[in-house]
PDB file of N, CA and C in Angstrom:
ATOM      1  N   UNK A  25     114.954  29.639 115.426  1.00  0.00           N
ATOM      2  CA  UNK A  25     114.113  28.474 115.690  1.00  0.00           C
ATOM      3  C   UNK A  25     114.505  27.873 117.036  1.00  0.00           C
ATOM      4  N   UNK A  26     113.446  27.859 118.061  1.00  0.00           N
ATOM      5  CA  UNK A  26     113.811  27.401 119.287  1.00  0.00           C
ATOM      6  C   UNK A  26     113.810  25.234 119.084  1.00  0.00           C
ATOM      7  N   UNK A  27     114.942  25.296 119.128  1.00  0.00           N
ATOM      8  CA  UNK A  27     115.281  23.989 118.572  1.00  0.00           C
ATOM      9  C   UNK A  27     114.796  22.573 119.561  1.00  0.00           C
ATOM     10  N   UNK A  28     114.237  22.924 120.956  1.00  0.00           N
ATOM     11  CA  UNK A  28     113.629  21.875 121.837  1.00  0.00           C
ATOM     12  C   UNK A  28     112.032  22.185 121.399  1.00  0.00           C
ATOM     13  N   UNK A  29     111.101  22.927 120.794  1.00  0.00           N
ATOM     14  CA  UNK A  29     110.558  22.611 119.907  1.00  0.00           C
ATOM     15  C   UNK A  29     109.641  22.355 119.052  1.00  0.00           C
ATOM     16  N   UNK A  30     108.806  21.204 118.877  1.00  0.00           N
ATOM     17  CA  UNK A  30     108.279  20.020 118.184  1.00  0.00           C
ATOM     18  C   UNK A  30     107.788  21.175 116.881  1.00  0.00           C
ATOM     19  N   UNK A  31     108.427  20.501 115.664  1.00  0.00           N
ATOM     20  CA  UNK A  31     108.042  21.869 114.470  1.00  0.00           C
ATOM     21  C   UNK A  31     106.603  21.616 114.478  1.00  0.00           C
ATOM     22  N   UNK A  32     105.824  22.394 114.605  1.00  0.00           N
ATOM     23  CA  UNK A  32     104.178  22.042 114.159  1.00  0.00           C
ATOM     24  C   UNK A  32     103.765  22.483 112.921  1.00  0.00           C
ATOM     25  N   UNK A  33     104.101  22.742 111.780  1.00  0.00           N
ATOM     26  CA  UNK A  33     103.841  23.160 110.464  1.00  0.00           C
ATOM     27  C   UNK A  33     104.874  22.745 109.609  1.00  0.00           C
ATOM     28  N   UNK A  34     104.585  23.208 108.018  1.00  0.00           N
ATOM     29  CA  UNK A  34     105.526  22.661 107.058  1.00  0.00           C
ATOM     30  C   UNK A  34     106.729  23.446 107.614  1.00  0.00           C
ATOM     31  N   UNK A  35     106.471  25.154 107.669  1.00  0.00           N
ATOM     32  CA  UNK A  35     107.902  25.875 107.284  1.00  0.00           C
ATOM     33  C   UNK A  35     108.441  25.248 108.514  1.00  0.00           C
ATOM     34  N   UNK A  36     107.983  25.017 110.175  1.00  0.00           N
ATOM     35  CA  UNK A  36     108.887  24.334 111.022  1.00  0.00           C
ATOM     36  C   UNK A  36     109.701  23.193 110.273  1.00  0.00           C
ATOM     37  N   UNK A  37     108.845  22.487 109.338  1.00  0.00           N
ATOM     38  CA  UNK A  37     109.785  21.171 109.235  1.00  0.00           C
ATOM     39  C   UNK A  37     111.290  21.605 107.879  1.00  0.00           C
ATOM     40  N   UNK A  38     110.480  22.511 107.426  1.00  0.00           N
ATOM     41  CA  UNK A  38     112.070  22.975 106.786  1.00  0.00           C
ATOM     42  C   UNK A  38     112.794  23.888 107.472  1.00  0.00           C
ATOM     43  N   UNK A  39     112.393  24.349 108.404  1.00  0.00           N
ATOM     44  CA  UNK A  39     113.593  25.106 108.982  1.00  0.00           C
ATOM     45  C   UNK A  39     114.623  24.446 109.731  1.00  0.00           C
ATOM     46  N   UNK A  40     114.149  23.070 110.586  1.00  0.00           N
ATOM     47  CA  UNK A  40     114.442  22.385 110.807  1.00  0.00           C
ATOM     48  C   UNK A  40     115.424  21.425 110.436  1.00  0.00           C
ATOM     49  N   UNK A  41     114.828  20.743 108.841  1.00  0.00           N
ATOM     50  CA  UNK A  41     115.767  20.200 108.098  1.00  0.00           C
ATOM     51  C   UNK A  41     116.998  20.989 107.483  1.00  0.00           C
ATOM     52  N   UNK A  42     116.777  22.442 107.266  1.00  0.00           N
ATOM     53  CA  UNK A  42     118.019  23.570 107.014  1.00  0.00           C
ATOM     54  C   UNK A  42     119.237  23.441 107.984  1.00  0.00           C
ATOM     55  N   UNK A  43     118.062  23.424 109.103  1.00  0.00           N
ATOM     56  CA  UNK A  43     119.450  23.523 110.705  1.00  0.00           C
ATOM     57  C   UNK A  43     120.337  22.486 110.889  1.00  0.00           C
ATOM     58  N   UNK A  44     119.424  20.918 110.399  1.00  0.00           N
ATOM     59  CA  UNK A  44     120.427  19.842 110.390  1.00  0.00           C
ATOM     60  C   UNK A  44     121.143  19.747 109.272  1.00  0.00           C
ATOM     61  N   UNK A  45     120.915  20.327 108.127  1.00  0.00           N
ATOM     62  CA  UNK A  45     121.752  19.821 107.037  1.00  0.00           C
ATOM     63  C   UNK A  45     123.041  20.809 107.057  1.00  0.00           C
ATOM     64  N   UNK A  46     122.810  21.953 107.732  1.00  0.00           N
ATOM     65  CA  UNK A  46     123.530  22.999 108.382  1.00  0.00           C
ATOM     66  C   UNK A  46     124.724  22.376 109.191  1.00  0.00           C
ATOM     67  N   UNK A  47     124.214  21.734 110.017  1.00  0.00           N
ATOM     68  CA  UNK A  47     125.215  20.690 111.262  1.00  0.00           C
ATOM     69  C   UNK A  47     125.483  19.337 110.729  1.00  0.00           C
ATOM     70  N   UNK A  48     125.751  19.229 109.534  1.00  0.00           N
ATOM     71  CA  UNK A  48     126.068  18.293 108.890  1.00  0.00           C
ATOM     72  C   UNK A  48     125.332  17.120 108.959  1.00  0.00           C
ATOM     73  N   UNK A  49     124.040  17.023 109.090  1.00  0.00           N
ATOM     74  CA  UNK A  49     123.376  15.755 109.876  1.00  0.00           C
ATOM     75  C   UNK A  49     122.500  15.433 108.401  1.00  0.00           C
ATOM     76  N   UNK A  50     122.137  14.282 107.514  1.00  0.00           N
ATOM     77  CA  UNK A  50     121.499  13.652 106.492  1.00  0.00           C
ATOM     78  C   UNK A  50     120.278  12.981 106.375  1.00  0.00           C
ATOM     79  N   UNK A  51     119.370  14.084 106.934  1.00  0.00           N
ATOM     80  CA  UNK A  51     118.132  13.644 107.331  1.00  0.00           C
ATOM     81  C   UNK A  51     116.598  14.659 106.529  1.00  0.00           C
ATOM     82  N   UNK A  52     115.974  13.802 105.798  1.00  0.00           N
ATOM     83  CA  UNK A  52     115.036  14.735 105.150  1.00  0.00           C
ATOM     84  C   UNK A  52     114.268  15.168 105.971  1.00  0.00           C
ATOM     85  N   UNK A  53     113.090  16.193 105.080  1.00  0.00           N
ATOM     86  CA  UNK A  53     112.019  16.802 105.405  1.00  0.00           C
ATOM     87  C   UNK A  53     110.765  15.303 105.998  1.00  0.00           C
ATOM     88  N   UNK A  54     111.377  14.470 105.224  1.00  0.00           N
ATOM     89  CA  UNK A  54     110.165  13.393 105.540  1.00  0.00           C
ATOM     90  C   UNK A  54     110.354  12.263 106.860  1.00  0.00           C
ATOM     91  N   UNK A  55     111.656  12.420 107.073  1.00  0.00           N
ATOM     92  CA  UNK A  55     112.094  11.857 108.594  1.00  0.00           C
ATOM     93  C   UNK A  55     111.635  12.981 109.358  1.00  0.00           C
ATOM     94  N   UNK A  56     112.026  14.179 109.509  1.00  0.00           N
ATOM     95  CA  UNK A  56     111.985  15.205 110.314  1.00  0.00           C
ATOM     96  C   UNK A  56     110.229  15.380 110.832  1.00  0.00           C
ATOM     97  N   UNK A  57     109.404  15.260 109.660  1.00  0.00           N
ATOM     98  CA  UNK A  57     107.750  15.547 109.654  1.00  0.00           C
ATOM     99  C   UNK A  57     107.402  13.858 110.735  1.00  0.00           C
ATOM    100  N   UNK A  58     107.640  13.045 110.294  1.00  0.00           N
ATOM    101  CA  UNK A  58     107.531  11.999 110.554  1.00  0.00           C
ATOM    102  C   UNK A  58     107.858  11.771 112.590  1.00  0.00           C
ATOM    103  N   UNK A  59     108.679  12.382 112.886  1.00  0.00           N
ATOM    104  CA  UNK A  59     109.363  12.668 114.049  1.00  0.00           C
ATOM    105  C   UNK A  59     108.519  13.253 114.751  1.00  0.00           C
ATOM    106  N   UNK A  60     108.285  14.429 114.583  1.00  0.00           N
ATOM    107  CA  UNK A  60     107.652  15.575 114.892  1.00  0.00           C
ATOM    108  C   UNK A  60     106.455  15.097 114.773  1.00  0.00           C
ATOM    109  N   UNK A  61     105.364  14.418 114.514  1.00  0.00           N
ATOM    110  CA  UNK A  61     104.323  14.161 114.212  1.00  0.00           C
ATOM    111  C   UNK A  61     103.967  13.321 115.691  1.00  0.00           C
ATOM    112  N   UNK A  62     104.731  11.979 115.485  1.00  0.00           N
ATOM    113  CA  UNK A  62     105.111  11.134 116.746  1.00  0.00           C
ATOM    114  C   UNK A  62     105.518  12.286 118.089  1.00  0.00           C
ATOM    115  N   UNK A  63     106.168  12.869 118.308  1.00  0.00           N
ATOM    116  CA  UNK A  63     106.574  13.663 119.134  1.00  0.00           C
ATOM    117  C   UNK A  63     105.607  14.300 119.684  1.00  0.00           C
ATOM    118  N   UNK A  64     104.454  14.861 118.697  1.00  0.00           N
ATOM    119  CA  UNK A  64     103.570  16.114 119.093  1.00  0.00           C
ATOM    120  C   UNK A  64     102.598  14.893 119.452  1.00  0.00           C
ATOM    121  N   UNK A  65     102.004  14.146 119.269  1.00  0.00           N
ATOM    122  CA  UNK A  65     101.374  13.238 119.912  1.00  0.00           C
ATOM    123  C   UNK A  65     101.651  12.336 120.922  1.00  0.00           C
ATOM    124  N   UNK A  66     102.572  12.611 120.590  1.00  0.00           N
ATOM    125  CA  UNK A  66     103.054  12.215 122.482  1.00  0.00           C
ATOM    126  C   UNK A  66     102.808  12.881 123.344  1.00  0.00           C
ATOM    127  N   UNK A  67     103.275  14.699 122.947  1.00  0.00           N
ATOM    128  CA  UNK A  67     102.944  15.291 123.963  1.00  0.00           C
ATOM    129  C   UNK A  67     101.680  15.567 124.299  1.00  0.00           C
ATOM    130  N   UNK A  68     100.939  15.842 123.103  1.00  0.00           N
ATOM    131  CA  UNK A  68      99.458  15.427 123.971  1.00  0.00           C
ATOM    132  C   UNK A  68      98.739  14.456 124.752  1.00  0.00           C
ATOM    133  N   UNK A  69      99.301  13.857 124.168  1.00  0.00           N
ATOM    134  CA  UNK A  69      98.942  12.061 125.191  1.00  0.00           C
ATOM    135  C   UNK A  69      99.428  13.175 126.743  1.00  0.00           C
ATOM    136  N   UNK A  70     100.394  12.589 126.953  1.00  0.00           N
ATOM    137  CA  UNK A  70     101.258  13.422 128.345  1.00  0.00           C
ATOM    138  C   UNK A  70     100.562  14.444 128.544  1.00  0.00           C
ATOM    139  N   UNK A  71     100.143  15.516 127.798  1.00  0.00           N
ATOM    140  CA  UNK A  71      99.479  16.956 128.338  1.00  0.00           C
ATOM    141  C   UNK A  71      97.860  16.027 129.386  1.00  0.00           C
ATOM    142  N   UNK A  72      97.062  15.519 128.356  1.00  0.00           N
ATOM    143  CA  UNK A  72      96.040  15.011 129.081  1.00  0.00           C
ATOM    144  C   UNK A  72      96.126  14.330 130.075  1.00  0.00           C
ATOM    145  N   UNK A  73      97.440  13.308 130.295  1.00  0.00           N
ATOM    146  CA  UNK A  73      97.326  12.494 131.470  1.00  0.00           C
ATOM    147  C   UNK A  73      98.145  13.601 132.772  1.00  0.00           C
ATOM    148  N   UNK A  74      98.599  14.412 132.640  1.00  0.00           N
ATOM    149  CA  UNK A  74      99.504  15.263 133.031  1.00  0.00           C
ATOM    150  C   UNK A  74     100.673  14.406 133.567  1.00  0.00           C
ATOM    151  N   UNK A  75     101.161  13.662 132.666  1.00  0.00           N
ATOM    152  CA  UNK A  75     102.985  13.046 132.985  1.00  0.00           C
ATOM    153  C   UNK A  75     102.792  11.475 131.635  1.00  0.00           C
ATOM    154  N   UNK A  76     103.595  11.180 132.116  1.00  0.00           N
ATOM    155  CA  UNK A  76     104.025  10.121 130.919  1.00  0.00           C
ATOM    156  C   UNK A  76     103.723   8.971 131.061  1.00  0.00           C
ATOM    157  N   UNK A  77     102.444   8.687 131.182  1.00  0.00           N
ATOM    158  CA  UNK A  77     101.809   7.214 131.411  1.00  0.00           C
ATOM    159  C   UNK A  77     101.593   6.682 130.595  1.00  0.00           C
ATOM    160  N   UNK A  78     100.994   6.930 129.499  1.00  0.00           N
ATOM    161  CA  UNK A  78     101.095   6.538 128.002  1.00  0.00           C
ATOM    162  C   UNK A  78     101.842   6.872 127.225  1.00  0.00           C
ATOM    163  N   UNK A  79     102.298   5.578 126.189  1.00  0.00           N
ATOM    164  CA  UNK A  79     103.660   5.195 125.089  1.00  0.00           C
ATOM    165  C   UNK A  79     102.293   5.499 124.216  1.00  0.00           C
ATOM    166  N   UNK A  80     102.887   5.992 123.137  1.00  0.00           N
ATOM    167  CA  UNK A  80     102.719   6.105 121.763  1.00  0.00           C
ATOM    168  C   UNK A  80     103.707   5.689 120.452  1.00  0.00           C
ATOM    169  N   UNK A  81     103.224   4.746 119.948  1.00  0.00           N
ATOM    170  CA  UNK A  81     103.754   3.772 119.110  1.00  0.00           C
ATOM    171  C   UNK A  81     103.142   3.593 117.421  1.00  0.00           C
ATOM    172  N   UNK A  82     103.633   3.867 116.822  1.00  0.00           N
ATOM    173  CA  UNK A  82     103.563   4.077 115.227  1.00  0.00           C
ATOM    174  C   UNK A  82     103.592   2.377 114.454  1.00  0.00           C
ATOM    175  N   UNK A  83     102.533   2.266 114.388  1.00  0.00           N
ATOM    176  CA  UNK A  83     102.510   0.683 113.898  1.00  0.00           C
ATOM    177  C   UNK A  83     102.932   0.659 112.442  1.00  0.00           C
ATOM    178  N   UNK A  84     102.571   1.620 111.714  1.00  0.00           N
ATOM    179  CA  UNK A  84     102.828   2.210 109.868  1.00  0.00           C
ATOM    180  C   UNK A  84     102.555   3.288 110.005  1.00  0.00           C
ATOM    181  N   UNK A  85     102.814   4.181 109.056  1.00  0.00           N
ATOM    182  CA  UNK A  85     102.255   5.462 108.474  1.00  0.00           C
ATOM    183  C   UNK A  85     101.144   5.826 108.603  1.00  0.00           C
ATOM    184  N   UNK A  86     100.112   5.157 109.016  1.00  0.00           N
ATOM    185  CA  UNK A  86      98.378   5.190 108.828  1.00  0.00           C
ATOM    186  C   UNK A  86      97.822   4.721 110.058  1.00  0.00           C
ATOM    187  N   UNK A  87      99.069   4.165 110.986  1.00  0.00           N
ATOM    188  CA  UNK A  87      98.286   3.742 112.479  1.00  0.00           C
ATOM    189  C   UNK A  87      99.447   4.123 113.605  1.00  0.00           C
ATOM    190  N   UNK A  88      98.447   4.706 114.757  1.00  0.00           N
ATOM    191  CA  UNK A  88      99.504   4.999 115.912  1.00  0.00           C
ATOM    192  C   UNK A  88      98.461   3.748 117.211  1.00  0.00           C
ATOM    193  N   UNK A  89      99.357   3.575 117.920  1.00  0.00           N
ATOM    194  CA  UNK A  89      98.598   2.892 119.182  1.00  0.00           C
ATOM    195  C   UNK A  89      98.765   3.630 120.488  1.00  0.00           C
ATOM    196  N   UNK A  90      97.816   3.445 121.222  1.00  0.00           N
ATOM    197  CA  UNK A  90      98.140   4.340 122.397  1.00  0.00           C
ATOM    198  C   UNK A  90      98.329   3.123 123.498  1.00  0.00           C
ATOM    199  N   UNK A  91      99.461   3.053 124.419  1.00  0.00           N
ATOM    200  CA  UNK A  91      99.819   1.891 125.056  1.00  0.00           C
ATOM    201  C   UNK A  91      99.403   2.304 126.536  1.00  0.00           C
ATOM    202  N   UNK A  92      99.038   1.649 127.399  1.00  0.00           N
ATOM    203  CA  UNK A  92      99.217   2.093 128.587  1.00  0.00           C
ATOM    204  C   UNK A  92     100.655   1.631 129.503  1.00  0.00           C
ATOM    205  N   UNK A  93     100.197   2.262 130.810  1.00  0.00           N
ATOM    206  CA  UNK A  93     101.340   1.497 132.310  1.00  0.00           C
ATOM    207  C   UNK A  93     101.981  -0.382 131.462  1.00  0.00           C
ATOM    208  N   UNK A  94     100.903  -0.747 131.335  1.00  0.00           N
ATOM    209  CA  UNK A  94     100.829  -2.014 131.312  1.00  0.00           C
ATOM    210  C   UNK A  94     101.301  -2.640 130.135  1.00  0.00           C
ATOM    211  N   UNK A  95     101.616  -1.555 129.070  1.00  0.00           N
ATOM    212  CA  UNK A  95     101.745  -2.311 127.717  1.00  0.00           C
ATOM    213  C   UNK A  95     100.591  -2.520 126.993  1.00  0.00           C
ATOM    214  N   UNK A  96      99.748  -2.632 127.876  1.00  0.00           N
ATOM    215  CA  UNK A  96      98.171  -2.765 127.014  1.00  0.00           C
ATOM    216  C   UNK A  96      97.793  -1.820 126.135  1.00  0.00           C
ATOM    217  N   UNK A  97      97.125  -1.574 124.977  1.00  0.00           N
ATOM    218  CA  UNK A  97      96.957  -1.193 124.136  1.00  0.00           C
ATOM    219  C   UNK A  97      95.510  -0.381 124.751  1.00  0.00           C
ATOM    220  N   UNK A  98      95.542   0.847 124.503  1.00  0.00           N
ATOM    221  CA  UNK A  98      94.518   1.201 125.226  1.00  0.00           C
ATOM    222  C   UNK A  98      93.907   1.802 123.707  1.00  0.00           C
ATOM    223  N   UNK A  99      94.250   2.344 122.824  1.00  0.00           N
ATOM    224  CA  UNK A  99      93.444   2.302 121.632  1.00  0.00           C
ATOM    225  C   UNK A  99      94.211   2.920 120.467  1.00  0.00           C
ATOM    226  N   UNK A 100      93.641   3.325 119.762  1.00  0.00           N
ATOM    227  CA  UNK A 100      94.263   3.626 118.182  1.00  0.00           C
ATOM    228  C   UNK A 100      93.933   4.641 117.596  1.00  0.00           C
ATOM    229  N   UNK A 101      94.876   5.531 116.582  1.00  0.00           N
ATOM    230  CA  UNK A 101      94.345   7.058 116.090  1.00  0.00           C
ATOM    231  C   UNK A 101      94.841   6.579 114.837  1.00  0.00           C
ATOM    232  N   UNK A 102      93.878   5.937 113.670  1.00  0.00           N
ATOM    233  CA  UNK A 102      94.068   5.969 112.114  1.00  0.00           C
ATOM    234  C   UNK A 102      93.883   7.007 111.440  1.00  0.00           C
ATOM    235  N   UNK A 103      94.829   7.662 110.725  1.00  0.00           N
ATOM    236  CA  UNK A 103      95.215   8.546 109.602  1.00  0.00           C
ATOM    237  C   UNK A 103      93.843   8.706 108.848  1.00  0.00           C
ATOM    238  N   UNK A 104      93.594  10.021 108.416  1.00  0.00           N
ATOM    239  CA  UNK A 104      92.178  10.215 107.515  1.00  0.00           C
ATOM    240  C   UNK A 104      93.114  10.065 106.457  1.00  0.00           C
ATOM    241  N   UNK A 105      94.179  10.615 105.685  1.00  0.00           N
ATOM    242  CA  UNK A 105      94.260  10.307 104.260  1.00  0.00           C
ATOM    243  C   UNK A 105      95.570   9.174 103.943  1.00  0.00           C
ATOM    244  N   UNK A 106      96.347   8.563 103.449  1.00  0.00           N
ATOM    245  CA  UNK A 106      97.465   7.926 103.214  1.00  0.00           C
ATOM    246  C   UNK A 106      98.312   7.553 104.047  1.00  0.00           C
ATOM    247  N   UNK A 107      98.388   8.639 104.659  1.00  0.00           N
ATOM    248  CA  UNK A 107      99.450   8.565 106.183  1.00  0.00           C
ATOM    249  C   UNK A 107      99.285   9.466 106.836  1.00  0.00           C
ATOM    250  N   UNK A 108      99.501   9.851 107.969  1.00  0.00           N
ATOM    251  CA  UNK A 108      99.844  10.630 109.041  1.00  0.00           C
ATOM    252  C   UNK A 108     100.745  12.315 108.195  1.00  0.00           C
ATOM    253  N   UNK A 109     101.929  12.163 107.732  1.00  0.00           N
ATOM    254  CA  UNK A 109     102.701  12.505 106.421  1.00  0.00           C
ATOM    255  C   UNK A 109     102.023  13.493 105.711  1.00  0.00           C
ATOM    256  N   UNK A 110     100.907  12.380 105.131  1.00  0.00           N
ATOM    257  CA  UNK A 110     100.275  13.249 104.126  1.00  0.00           C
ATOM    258  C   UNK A 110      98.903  13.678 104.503  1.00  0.00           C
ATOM    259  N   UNK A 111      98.374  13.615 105.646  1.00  0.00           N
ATOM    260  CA  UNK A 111      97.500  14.645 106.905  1.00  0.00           C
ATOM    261  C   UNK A 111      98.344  15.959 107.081  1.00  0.00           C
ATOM    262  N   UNK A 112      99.317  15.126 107.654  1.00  0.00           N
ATOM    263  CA  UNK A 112     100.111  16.820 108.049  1.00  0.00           C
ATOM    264  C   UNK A 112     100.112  17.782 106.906  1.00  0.00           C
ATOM    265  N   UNK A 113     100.625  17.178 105.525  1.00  0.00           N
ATOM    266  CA  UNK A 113     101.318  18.211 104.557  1.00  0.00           C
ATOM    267  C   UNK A 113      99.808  19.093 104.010  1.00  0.00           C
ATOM    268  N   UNK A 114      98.811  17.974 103.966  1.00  0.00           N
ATOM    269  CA  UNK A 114      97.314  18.799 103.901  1.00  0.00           C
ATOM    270  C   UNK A 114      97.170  19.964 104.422  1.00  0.00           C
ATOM    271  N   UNK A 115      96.955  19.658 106.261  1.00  0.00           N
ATOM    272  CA  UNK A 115      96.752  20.370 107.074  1.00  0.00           C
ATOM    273  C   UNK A 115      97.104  20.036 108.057  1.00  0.00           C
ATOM    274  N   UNK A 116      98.452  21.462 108.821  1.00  0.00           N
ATOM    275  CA  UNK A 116      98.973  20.260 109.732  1.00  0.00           C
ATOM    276  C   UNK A 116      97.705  21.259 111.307  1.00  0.00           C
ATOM    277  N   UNK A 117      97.354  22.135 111.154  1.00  0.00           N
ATOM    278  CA  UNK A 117      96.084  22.726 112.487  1.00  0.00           C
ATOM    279  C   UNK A 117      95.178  21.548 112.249  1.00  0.00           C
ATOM    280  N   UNK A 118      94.806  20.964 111.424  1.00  0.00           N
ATOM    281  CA  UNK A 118      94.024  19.837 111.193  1.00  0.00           C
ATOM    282  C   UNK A 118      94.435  18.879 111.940  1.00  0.00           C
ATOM    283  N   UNK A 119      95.444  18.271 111.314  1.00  0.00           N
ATOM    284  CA  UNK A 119      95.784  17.310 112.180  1.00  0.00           C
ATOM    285  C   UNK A 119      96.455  17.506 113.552  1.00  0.00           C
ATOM    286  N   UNK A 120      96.464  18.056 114.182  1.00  0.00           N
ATOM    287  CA  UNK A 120      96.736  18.285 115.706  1.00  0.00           C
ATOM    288  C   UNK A 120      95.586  18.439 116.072  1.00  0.00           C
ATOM    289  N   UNK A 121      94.204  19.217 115.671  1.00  0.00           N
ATOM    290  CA  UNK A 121      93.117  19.575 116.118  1.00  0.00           C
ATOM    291  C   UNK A 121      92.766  17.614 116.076  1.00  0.00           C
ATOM    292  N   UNK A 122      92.985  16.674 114.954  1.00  0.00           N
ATOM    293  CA  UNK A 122      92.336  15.479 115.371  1.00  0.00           C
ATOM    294  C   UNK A 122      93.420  14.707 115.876  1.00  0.00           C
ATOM    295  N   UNK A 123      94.300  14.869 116.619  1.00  0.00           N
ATOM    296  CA  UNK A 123      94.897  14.612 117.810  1.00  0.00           C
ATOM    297  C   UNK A 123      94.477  14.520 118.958  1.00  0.00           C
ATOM    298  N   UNK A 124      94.035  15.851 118.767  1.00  0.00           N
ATOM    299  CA  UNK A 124      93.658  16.497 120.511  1.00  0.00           C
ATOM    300  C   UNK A 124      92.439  15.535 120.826  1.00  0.00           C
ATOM    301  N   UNK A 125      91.794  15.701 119.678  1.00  0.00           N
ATOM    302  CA  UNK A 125      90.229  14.869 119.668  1.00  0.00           C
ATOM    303  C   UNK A 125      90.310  13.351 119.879  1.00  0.00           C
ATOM    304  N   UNK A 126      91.085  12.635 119.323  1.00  0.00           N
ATOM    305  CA  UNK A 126      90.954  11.190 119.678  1.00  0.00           C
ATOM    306  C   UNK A 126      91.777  11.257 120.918  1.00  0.00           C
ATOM    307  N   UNK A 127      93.366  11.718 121.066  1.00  0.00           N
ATOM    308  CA  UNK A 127      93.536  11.352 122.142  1.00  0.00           C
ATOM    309  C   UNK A 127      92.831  11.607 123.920  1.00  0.00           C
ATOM    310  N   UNK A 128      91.613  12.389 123.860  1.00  0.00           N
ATOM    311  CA  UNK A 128      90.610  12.873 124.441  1.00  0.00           C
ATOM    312  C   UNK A 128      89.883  11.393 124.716  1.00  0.00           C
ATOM    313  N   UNK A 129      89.498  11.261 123.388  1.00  0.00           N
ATOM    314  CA  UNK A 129      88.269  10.216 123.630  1.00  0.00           C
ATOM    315  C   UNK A 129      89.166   8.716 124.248  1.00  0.00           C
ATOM    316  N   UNK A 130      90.503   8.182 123.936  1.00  0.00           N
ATOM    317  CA  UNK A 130      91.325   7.227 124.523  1.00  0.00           C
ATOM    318  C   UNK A 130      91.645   7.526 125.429  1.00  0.00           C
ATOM    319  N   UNK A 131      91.897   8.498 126.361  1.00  0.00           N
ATOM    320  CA  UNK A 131      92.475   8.809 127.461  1.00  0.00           C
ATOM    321  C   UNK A 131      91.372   8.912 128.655  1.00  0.00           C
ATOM    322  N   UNK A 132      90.442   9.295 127.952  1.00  0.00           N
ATOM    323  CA  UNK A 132      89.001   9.566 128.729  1.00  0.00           C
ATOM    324  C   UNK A 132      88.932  10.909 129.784  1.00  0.00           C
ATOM    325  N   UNK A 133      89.801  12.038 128.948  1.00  0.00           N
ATOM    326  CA  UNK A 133      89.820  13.180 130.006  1.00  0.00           C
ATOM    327  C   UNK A 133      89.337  14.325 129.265  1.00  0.00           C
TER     328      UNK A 133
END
């Protein structure tokens, strides 16, 4: 497992949690998904703007904000089912495919 990364599926997120519980580290499958979720939407944010102009910020389980330069809130990607969590464990090609899609339509690229 190339460990820099971002797991994009379930078995990533247990292989993952294997490697840390491996290196002695006490962290579930549901921190790890949770991480990685935030992470991979970041990097798309960043892929579209091509560098790191927009913060991405996790308000709950069910809301992310997309921040700009400014702190300003430039818009929002709400969860289709319970949480973000339980999108992924559904479908996690799903949910990256409606990643790509809102952060498209907030970014305007």
């Amino acid at each position: 497992m190339n460990e820099d990364k971002i797991p994009e599926t379930i078995q990533d997120i247990k292989e993952r949690a294997a490697l840390m519980k491996s290196r002695g580290f006490s962290i579930g499958e549901e921190q790890i998904m949770s991480q990685a979720i935030k992470d991979g939407l970041q990097a798309i944010v960043n892929d579209l703007m091509d560098g790191e102009y927009f913060t991405v910020q996790l308000i709950n389980p069910k809301t992310f904000m997309i921040l700009g330069v400014n702190g300003r809130t430039e818009g929002k990607i709400i969860a289709r089912g319970e949480s973000f969590n339980s999108d992924f464990k559904e479908s996690s090609d799903r949910l990256w495919n409606y990643f790509w899609d809102q952060a498209e339509k907030i970014v305007g690229r």
